[in-house]
Coordinates of N, CA and C in Angstrom, one line a residue:
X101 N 0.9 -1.2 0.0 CA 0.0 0.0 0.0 C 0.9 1.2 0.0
X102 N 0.9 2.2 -1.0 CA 1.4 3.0 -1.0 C 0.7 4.5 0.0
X103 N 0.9 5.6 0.8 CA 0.2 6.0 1.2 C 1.6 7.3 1.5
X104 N 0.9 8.4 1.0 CA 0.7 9.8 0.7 C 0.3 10.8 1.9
X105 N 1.2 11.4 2.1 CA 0.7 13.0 2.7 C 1.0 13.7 1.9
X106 N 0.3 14.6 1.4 CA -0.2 16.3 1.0 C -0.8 17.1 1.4
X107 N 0.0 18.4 0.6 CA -0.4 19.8 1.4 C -1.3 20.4 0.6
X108 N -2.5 20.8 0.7 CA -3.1 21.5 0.3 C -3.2 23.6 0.3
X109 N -3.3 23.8 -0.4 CA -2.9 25.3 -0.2 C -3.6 26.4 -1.6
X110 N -4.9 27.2 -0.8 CA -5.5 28.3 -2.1 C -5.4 29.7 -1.5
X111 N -5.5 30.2 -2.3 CA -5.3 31.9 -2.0 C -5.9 32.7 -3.5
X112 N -6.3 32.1 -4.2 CA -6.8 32.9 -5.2 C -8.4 32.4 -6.0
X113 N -9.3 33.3 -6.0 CA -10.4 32.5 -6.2 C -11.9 32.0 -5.1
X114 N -12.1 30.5 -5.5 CA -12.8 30.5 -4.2 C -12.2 28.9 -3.9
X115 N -11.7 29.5 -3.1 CA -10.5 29.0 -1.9 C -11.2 27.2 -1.6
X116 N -12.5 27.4 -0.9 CA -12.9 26.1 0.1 C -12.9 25.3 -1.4
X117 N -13.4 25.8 -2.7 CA -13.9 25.0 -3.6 C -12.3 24.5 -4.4
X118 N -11.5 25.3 -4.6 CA -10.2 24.9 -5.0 C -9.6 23.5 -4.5
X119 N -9.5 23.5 -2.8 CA -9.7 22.7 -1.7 C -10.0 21.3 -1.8
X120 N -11.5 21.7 -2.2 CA -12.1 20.3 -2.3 C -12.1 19.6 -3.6
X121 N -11.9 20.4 -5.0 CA -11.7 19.8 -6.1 C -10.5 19.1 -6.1
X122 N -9.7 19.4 -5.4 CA -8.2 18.3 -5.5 C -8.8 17.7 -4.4
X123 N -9.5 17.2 -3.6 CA -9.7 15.9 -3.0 C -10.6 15.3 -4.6
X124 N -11.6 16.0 -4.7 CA -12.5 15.2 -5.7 C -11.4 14.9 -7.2
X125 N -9.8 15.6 -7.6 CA -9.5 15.0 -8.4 C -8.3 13.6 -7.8
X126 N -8.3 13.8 -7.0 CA -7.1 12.7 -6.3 C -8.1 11.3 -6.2
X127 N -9.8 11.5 -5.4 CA -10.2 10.2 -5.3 C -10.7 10.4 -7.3
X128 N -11.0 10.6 -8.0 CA -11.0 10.3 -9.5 C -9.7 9.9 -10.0
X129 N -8.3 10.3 -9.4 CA -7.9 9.1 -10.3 C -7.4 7.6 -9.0
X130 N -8.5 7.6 -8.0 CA -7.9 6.2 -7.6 C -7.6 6.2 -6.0
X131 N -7.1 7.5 -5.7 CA -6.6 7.2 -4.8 C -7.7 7.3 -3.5
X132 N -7.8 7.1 -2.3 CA -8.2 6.5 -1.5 C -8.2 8.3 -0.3
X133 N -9.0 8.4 0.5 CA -8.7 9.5 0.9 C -9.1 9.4 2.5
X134 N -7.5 8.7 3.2 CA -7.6 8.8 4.9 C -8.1 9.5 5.7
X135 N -7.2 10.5 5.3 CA -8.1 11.6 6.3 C -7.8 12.8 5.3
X136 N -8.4 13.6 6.4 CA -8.4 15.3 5.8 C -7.8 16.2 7.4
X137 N -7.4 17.2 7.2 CA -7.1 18.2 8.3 C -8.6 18.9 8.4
X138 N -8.2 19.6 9.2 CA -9.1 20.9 9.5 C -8.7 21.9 8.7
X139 N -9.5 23.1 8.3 CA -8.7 24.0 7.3 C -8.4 25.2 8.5
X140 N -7.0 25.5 7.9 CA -6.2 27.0 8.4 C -5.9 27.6 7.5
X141 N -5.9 29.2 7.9 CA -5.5 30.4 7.2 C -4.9 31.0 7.9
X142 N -3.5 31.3 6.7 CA -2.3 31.6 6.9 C -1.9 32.5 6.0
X143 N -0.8 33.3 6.6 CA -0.1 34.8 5.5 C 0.4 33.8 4.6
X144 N 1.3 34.4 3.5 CA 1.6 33.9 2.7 C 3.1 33.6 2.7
X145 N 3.6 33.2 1.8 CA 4.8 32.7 2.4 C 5.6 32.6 0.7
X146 N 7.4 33.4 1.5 CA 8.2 33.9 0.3 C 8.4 35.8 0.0
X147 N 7.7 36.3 1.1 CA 7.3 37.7 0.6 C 7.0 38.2 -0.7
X148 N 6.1 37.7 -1.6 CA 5.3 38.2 -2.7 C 3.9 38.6 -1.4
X149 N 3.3 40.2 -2.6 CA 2.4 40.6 -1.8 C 1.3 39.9 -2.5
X150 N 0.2 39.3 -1.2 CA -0.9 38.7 -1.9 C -1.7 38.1 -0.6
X151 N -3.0 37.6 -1.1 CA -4.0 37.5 -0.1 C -3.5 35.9 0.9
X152 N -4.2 35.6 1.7 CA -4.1 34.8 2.8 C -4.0 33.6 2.1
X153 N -3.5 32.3 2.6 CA -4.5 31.2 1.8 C -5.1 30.3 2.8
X154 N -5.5 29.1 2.5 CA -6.3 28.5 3.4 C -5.5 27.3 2.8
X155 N -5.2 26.3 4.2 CA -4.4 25.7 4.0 C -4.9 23.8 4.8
X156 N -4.3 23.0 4.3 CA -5.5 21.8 4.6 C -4.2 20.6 3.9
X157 N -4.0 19.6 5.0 CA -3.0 18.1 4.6 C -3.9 17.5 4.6
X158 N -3.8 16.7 3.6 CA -4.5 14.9 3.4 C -3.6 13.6 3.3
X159 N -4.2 12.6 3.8 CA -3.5 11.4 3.6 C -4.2 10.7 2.8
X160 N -3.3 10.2 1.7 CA -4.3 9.4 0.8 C -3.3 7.9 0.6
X161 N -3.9 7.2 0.2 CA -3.6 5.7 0.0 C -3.9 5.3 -1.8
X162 N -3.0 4.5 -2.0 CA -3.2 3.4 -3.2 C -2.5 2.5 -3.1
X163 N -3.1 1.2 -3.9 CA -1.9 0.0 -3.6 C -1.1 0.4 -5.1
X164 N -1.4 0.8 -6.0 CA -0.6 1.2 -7.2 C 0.0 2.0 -7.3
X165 N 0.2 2.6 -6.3 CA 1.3 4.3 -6.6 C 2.2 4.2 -6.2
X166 N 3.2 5.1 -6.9 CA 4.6 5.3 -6.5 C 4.6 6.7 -6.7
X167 N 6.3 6.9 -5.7 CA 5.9 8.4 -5.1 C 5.8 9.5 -6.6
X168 N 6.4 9.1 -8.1 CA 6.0 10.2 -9.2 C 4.3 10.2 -9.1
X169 N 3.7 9.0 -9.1 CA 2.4 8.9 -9.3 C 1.0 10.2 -8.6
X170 N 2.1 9.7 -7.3 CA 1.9 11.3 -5.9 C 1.6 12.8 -6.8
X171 N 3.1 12.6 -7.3 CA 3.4 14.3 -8.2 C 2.5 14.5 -9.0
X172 N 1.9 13.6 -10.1 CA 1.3 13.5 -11.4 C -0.3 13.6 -11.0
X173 N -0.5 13.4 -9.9 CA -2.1 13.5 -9.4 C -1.7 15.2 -9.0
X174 N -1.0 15.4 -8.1 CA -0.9 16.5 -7.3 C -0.8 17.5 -8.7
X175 N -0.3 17.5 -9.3 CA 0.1 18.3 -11.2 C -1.1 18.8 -11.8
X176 N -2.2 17.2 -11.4 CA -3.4 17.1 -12.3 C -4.6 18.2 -11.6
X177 N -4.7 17.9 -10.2 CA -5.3 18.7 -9.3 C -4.9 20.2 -9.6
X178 N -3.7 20.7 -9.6 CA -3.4 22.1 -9.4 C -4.1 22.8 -11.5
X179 N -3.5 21.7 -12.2 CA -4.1 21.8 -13.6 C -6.0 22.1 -13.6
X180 N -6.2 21.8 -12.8 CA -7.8 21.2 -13.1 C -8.2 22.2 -12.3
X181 N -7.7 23.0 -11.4 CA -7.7 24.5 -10.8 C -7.6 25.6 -11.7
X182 N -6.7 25.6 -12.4 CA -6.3 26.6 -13.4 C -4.7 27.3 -13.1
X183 N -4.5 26.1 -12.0 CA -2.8 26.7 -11.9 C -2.0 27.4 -12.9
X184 N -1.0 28.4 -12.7 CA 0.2 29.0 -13.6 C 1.1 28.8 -12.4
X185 N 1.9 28.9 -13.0 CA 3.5 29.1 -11.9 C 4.1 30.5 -13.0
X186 N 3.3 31.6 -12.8 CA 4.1 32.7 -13.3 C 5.3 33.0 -12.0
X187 N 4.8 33.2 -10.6 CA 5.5 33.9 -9.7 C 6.4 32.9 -8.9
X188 N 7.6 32.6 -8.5 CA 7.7 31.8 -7.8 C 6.9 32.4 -6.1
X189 N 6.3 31.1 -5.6 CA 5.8 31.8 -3.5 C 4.4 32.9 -4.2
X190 N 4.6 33.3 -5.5 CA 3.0 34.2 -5.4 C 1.3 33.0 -5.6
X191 N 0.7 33.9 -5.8 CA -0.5 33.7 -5.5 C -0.8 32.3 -6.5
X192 N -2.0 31.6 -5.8 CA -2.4 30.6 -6.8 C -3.5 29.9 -6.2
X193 N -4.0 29.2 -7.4 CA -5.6 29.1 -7.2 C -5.3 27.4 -6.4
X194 N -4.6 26.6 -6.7 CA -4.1 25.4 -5.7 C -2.8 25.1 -5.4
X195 N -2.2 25.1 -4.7 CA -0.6 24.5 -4.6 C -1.5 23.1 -3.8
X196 N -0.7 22.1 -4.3 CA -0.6 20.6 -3.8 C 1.2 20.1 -3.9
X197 N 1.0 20.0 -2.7 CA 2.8 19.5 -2.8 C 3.0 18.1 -1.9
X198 N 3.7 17.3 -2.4 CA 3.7 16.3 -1.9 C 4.6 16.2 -0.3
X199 N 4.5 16.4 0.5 CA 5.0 15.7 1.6 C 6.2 14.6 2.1
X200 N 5.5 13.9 2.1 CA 5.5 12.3 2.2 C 5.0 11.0 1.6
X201 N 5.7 10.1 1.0 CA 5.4 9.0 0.4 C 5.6 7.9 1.3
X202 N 5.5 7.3 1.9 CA 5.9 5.7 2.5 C 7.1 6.0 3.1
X203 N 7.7 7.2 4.3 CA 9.3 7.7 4.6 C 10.0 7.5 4.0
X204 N 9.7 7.3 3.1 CA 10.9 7.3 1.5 C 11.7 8.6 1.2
X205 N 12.9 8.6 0.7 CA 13.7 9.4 0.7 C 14.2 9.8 -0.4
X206 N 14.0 11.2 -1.0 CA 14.6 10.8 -2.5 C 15.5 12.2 -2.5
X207 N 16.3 12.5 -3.2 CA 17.2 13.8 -4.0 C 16.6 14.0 -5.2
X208 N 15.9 13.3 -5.9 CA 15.2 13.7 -7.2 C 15.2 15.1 -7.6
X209 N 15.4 15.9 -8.1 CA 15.1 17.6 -8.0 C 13.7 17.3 -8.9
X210 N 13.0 16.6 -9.3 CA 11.5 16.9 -9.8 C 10.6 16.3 -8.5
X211 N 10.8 15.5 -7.5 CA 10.3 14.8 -6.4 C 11.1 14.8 -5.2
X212 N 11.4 16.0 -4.5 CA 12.5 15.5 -3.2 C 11.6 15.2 -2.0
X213 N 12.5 14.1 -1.4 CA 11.2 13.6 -0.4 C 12.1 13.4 0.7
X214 N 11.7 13.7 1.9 CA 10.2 14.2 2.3 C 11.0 15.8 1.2
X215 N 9.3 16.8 2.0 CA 9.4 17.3 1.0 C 10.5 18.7 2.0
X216 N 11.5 19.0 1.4 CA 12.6 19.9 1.8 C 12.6 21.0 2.3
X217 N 11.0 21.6 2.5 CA 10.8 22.3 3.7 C 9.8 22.4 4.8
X218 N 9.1 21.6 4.7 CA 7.7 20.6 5.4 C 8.1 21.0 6.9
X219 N 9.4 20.7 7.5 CA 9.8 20.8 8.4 C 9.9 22.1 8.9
X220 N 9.7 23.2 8.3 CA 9.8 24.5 8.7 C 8.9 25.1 8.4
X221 N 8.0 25.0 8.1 CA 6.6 25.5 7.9 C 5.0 25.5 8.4
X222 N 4.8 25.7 10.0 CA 4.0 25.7 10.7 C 2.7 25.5 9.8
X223 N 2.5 26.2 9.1 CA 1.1 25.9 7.9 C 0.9 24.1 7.3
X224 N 1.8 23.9 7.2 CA 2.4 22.3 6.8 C 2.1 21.9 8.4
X225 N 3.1 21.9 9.3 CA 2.9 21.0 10.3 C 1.8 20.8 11.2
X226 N 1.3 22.3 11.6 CA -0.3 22.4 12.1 C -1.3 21.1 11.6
X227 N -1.3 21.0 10.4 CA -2.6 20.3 10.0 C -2.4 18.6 9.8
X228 N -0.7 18.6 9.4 CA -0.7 17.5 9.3 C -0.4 16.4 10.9
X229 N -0.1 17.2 12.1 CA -0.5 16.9 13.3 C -1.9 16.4 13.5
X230 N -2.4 17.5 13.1 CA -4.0 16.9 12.9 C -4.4 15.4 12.4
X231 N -3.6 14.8 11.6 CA -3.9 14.1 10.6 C -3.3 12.7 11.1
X232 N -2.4 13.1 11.8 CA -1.4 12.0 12.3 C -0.3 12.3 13.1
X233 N -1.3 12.1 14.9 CA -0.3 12.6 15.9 C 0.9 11.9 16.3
X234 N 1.4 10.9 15.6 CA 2.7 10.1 15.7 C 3.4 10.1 14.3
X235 N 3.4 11.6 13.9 CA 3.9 12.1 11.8 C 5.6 11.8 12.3
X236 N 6.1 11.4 11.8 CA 7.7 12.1 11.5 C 8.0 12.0 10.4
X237 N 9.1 13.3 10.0 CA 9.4 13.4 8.8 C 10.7 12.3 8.8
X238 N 10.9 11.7 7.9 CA 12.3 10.7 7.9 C 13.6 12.4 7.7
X239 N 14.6 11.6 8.3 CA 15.6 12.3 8.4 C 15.8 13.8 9.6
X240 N 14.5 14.5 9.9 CA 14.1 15.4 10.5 C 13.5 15.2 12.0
X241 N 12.6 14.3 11.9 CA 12.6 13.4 13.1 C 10.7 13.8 13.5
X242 N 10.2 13.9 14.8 CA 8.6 13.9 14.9 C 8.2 15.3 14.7
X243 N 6.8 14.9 13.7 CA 6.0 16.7 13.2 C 6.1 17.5 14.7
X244 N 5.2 16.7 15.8 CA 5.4 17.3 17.0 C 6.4 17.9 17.4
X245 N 7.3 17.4 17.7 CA 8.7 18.2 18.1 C 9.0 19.1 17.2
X246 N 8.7 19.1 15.2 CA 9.7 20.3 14.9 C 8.2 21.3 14.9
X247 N 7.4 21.2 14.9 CA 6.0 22.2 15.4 C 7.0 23.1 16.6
X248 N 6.8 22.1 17.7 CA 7.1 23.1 19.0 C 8.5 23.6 18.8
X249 N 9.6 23.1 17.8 CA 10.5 23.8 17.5 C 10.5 25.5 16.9
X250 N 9.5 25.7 16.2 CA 9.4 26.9 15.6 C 9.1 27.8 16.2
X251 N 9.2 28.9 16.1 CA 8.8 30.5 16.8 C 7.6 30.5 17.6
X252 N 7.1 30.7 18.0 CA 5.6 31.7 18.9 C 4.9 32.0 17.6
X253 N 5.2 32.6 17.1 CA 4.9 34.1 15.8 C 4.3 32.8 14.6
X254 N 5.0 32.3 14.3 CA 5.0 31.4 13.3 C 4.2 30.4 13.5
X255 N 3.8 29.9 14.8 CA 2.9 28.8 14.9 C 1.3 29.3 15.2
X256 N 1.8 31.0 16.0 CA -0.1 31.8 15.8 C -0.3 31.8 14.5
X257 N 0.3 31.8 13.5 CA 0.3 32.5 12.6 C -0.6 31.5 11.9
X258 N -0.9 30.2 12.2 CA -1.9 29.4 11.5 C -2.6 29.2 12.4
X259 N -4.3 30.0 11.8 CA -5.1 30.2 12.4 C -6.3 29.2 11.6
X260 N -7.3 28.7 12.8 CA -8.5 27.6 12.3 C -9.1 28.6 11.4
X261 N -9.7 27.7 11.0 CA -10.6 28.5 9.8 C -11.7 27.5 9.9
X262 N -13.4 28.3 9.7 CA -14.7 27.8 9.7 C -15.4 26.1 8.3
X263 N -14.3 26.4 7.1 CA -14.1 25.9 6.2 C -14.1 24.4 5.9
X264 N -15.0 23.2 6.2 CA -15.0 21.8 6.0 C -15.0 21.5 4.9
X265 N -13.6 20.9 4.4 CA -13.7 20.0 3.3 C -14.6 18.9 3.0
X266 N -15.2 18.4 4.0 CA -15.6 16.9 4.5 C -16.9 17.1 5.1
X267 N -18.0 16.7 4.2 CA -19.1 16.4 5.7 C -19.3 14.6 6.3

């Protein structure tokens, strides 16, 4: 069983609906959908000026996937949004980034896993705690511990949000 964490992440458009269409394109091609976070809204991140996003990890399963398979759904989802990558860190209607595949470890520069900054990014760690209170990232060690490793500033900074992916 191959099994996936992703980050979910909108700021342009309508946000909850961006959200939920990459769950609805991840389970269309197959994959299986564990859980979901709570959704949080967060500044943005990179210093490009631009609105909040609303930010949400999923764990999903297949017995058929491998970790490109991960990238190629997560591709498809942000495509079926109406993604550009004009700005690097600016605004966009889905970012889906892969996470985690099976603690698998890669240097790939098209797939690096885990994913190379997961660990420093309270928006990432907040939800995927949610998701799975015994997370660790391989090499970096438990979500818990690098959470409470980060700033004060940086962990208010991901705030709940009213927004259910899931009824």
């Amino acid at each position: 069983m191959s099994r996936a964490v992703l980050s979910l992440g909108s700021n342009i458009g309508d946000r909850p609906a961006n959200l939920r269409g990459a769950l609805a394109t991840l389970r269309a091609a197959g994959a299986r959908v564990v859980a979901v976070s709570p959704v949080y809204a967060t500044a943005p991140w990179g210093g490009v000026e631009q609105d909040d996003f609303l930010n949400a990890v999923v764990v999903v399963e297949d017995p058929n996937s491998r970790p490109r398979d991960w990238l190629a759904r997560a591709r498809a989802a942000e495509s079926r949004a109406g993604r550009t990558r004009d700005v690097r860190w600016g605004p966009r209607t889905l970012d889906v980034d892969v996470l985690d595949v099976d603690g698998t470890t890669s240097d790939d520069p098209e797939l690096t896993l885990p994913h190379p900054r997961a660990a420093e990014r309270a928006f990432v760690l907040v939800p995927w705690l949610d998701v799975d209170p015994e997370a660790r990232i391989a090499g970096r060690g438990r979500v818990a511990d690098l959470l409470a490793a980060l700033p004060d500033a940086e962990r208010d900074g991901v705030r709940p949000d009213p927004t259910a992916l899931v009824s």
